[in-house]
Amino acid sequence: YTPGEVAAISELCRSRGLGLHMDGARFANALVALGCSPAEVTWKAGVDILSLGATKNGALAAEAVVIFTESLRARADEMGFRRKRAAHLFSKMRFLSAQLEAYLTDDLWLANARHANAMASRLAEGLAALPGVRLTHPVEANELFPAIPPAIRDGLRKDGFEFYDWPDAGPDGARLICAFDTREEDVDAFLKSARFHADAA
């Protein structure tokens, strides 16, 4: 969502007496794709609480809850109790949480996301050039949803590539995700296999 779209959702929430929580599992990927600051797409756009995700961008089981709205901060003391009661408190949590310092230092989190997004764009460009393959949605971050003909899909799987079928993208829909550690050679190997099976079909 763009900052303007988030603001519109926030206005709708406010008109109904609701707060707005942002699921930030891919927050860094969205920021680098949008080219905006964290503030522009969160509290300035009316977000009350952000779940700042790090696990899908290089961390191990590390997330943070960021509360922007003053009236909700007063209830932040309850968070520790609620986290423990819901069985989300790990022993030695400080070791998991310490990752966030390295994650944010020198904008590592944004560099990781920038790389993942670039790999997704590379993959999308290569797939779009294949006969019968169609991108069902614009590639805006590190996920893509192509429709891949069965002959290519089956061939990719036989060659050892794993991916989800994604019926929301149509009968041949697939969900492909590039991560902080996806290498160019990984993308190129996938494309080489897809190209081979497209030519053989």
PDB file of N, CA and C in Angstrom, residues 46-86:
ATOM      1  N   GLY A  46      -1.386   7.404   9.716  1.00  0.00           N
ATOM      2  CA  GLY A  46      -2.457   7.018  10.627  1.00  0.00           C
ATOM      3  C   GLY A  46      -2.380   5.625  11.211  1.00  0.00           C
ATOM      4  N   VAL A  47      -1.234   4.964  11.101  1.00  0.00           N
ATOM      5  CA  VAL A  47      -1.069   3.635  11.693  1.00  0.00           C
ATOM      6  C   VAL A  47      -0.855   3.788  13.194  1.00  0.00           C
ATOM      7  N   ASP A  48      -1.554   2.962  13.978  1.00  0.00           N
ATOM      8  CA  ASP A  48      -1.428   3.007  15.436  1.00  0.00           C
ATOM      9  C   ASP A  48      -0.346   2.062  15.942  1.00  0.00           C
ATOM     10  N   ILE A  49      -0.307   0.870  15.371  1.00  0.00           N
ATOM     11  CA  ILE A  49       0.640  -0.159  15.815  1.00  0.00           C
ATOM     12  C   ILE A  49       1.226  -0.853  14.586  1.00  0.00           C
ATOM     13  N   LEU A  50       2.528  -1.082  14.629  1.00  0.00           N
ATOM     14  CA  LEU A  50       3.227  -1.807  13.567  1.00  0.00           C
ATOM     15  C   LEU A  50       3.865  -3.054  14.153  1.00  0.00           C
ATOM     16  N   SER A  51       3.624  -4.195  13.535  1.00  0.00           N
ATOM     17  CA  SER A  51       4.402  -5.395  13.834  1.00  0.00           C
ATOM     18  C   SER A  51       5.572  -5.365  12.863  1.00  0.00           C
ATOM     19  N   LEU A  52       6.739  -5.002  13.357  1.00  0.00           N
ATOM     20  CA  LEU A  52       7.921  -4.866  12.505  1.00  0.00           C
ATOM     21  C   LEU A  52       8.541  -6.239  12.307  1.00  0.00           C
ATOM     22  N   GLY A  53       8.366  -6.775  11.116  1.00  0.00           N
ATOM     23  CA  GLY A  53       8.862  -8.105  10.825  1.00  0.00           C
ATOM     24  C   GLY A  53      10.333  -8.098  10.444  1.00  0.00           C
ATOM     25  N   ALA A  54      11.061  -9.072  10.937  1.00  0.00           N
ATOM     26  CA  ALA A  54      12.464  -9.241  10.571  1.00  0.00           C
ATOM     27  C   ALA A  54      12.732 -10.668  10.098  1.00  0.00           C
ATOM     28  N   THR A  55      11.857 -11.587  10.473  1.00  0.00           N
ATOM     29  CA  THR A  55      12.072 -13.000  10.184  1.00  0.00           C
ATOM     30  C   THR A  55      12.109 -13.292   8.691  1.00  0.00           C
ATOM     31  N   LYS A  56      11.307 -12.607   7.888  1.00  0.00           N
ATOM     32  CA  LYS A  56      11.290 -12.859   6.444  1.00  0.00           C
ATOM     33  C   LYS A  56      12.355 -12.055   5.714  1.00  0.00           C
ATOM     34  N   ASN A  57      13.242 -11.422   6.488  1.00  0.00           N
ATOM     35  CA  ASN A  57      14.257 -10.566   5.868  1.00  0.00           C
ATOM     36  C   ASN A  57      15.633 -10.780   6.487  1.00  0.00           C
ATOM     37  N   GLY A  58      15.851 -11.976   7.044  1.00  0.00           N
ATOM     38  CA  GLY A  58      17.188 -12.310   7.502  1.00  0.00           C
ATOM     39  C   GLY A  58      17.356 -12.626   8.970  1.00  0.00           C
ATOM     40  N   ALA A  59      16.347 -12.380   9.787  1.00  0.00           N
ATOM     41  CA  ALA A  59      16.468 -12.653  11.223  1.00  0.00           C
ATOM     42  C   ALA A  59      15.832 -14.001  11.551  1.00  0.00           C
ATOM     43  N   LEU A  60      16.117 -14.483  12.747  1.00  0.00           N
ATOM     44  CA  LEU A  60      15.549 -15.744  13.216  1.00  0.00           C
ATOM     45  C   LEU A  60      14.553 -15.449  14.331  1.00  0.00           C
ATOM     46  N   ALA A  61      13.272 -15.605  14.055  1.00  0.00           N
ATOM     47  CA  ALA A  61      12.206 -15.457  15.053  1.00  0.00           C
ATOM     48  C   ALA A  61      12.262 -14.117  15.786  1.00  0.00           C
ATOM     49  N   ALA A  62      12.640 -13.065  15.084  1.00  0.00           N
ATOM     50  CA  ALA A  62      12.747 -11.741  15.718  1.00  0.00           C
ATOM     51  C   ALA A  62      11.765 -10.772  15.072  1.00  0.00           C
ATOM     52  N   GLU A  63      10.892 -10.245  15.888  1.00  0.00           N
ATOM     53  CA  GLU A  63       9.909  -9.255  15.456  1.00  0.00           C
ATOM     54  C   GLU A  63       9.826  -8.211  16.568  1.00  0.00           C
ATOM     55  N   ALA A  64       9.288  -7.058  16.230  1.00  0.00           N
ATOM     56  CA  ALA A  64       9.099  -6.015  17.247  1.00  0.00           C
ATOM     57  C   ALA A  64       7.727  -5.391  17.056  1.00  0.00           C
ATOM     58  N   VAL A  65       7.111  -5.016  18.161  1.00  0.00           N
ATOM     59  CA  VAL A  65       5.844  -4.294  18.110  1.00  0.00           C
ATOM     60  C   VAL A  65       6.160  -2.835  18.384  1.00  0.00           C
ATOM     61  N   VAL A  66       5.780  -1.968  17.445  1.00  0.00           N
ATOM     62  CA  VAL A  66       6.032  -0.534  17.578  1.00  0.00           C
ATOM     63  C   VAL A  66       4.682   0.153  17.749  1.00  0.00           C
ATOM     64  N   ILE A  67       4.520   0.844  18.869  1.00  0.00           N
ATOM     65  CA  ILE A  67       3.259   1.527  19.169  1.00  0.00           C
ATOM     66  C   ILE A  67       3.453   3.018  18.944  1.00  0.00           C
ATOM     67  N   PHE A  68       2.666   3.584  18.045  1.00  0.00           N
ATOM     68  CA  PHE A  68       2.782   4.998  17.699  1.00  0.00           C
ATOM     69  C   PHE A  68       1.798   5.882  18.467  1.00  0.00           C
ATOM     70  N   THR A  69       0.633   5.357  18.782  1.00  0.00           N
ATOM     71  CA  THR A  69      -0.438   6.157  19.369  1.00  0.00           C
ATOM     72  C   THR A  69      -0.290   6.226  20.883  1.00  0.00           C
ATOM     73  N   GLU A  70      -0.220   7.441  21.391  1.00  0.00           N
ATOM     74  CA  GLU A  70       0.046   7.678  22.815  1.00  0.00           C
ATOM     75  C   GLU A  70      -0.932   6.937  23.715  1.00  0.00           C
ATOM     76  N   SER A  71      -2.210   6.966  23.386  1.00  0.00           N
ATOM     77  CA  SER A  71      -3.211   6.318  24.249  1.00  0.00           C
ATOM     78  C   SER A  71      -2.994   4.809  24.326  1.00  0.00           C
ATOM     79  N   LEU A  72      -2.408   4.226  23.304  1.00  0.00           N
ATOM     80  CA  LEU A  72      -2.127   2.791  23.325  1.00  0.00           C
ATOM     81  C   LEU A  72      -0.826   2.489  24.054  1.00  0.00           C
ATOM     82  N   ARG A  73       0.093   3.446  24.060  1.00  0.00           N
ATOM     83  CA  ARG A  73       1.362   3.237  24.776  1.00  0.00           C
ATOM     84  C   ARG A  73       1.122   3.040  26.262  1.00  0.00           C
ATOM     85  N   ALA A  74       0.089   3.681  26.775  1.00  0.00           N
ATOM     86  CA  ALA A  74      -0.219   3.549  28.197  1.00  0.00           C
ATOM     87  C   ALA A  74      -0.543   2.104  28.551  1.00  0.00           C
ATOM     88  N   ARG A  75      -0.987   1.337  27.568  1.00  0.00           N
ATOM     89  CA  ARG A  75      -1.327  -0.065  27.811  1.00  0.00           C
ATOM     90  C   ARG A  75      -0.191  -1.008  27.427  1.00  0.00           C
ATOM     91  N   ALA A  76       0.940  -0.455  27.049  1.00  0.00           N
ATOM     92  CA  ALA A  76       2.066  -1.286  26.604  1.00  0.00           C
ATOM     93  C   ALA A  76       2.577  -2.200  27.709  1.00  0.00           C
ATOM     94  N   ASP A  77       2.375  -1.798  28.968  1.00  0.00           N
ATOM     95  CA  ASP A  77       2.823  -2.641  30.078  1.00  0.00           C
ATOM     96  C   ASP A  77       2.151  -4.012  30.048  1.00  0.00           C
ATOM     97  N   GLU A  78       0.974  -4.080  29.454  1.00  0.00           N
ATOM     98  CA  GLU A  78       0.260  -5.356  29.363  1.00  0.00           C
ATOM     99  C   GLU A  78       0.917  -6.310  28.363  1.00  0.00           C
ATOM    100  N   MET A  79       1.722  -5.766  27.467  1.00  0.00           N
ATOM    101  CA  MET A  79       2.269  -6.578  26.380  1.00  0.00           C
ATOM    102  C   MET A  79       3.075  -7.775  26.887  1.00  0.00           C
ATOM    103  N   GLY A  80       3.912  -7.538  27.881  1.00  0.00           N
ATOM    104  CA  GLY A  80       4.727  -8.629  28.404  1.00  0.00           C
ATOM    105  C   GLY A  80       3.879  -9.768  28.938  1.00  0.00           C
ATOM    106  N   PHE A  81       2.853  -9.415  29.696  1.00  0.00           N
ATOM    107  CA  PHE A  81       1.952 -10.422  30.254  1.00  0.00           C
ATOM    108  C   PHE A  81       1.217 -11.164  29.142  1.00  0.00           C
ATOM    109  N   ARG A  82       0.683 -10.414  28.197  1.00  0.00           N
ATOM    110  CA  ARG A  82      -0.083 -11.036  27.109  1.00  0.00           C
ATOM    111  C   ARG A  82       0.810 -11.936  26.244  1.00  0.00           C
ATOM    112  N   ARG A  83       2.030 -11.498  26.002  1.00  0.00           N
ATOM    113  CA  ARG A  83       2.960 -12.300  25.197  1.00  0.00           C
ATOM    114  C   ARG A  83       3.253 -13.623  25.901  1.00  0.00           C
ATOM    115  N   LYS A  84       3.486 -13.552  27.206  1.00  0.00           N
ATOM    116  CA  LYS A  84       3.796 -14.763  27.959  1.00  0.00           C
ATOM    117  C   LYS A  84       2.580 -15.685  28.021  1.00  0.00           C
ATOM    118  N   ARG A  85       1.417 -15.099  28.266  1.00  0.00           N
ATOM    119  CA  ARG A  85       0.196 -15.888  28.378  1.00  0.00           C
ATOM    120  C   ARG A  85      -0.146 -16.591  27.061  1.00  0.00           C
ATOM    121  N   ALA A  86       0.193 -15.976  25.949  1.00  0.00           N
ATOM    122  CA  ALA A  86      -0.086 -16.561  24.631  1.00  0.00           C
ATOM    123  C   ALA A  86       1.032 -17.503  24.169  1.00  0.00           C
TER     124      ALA A  86
END
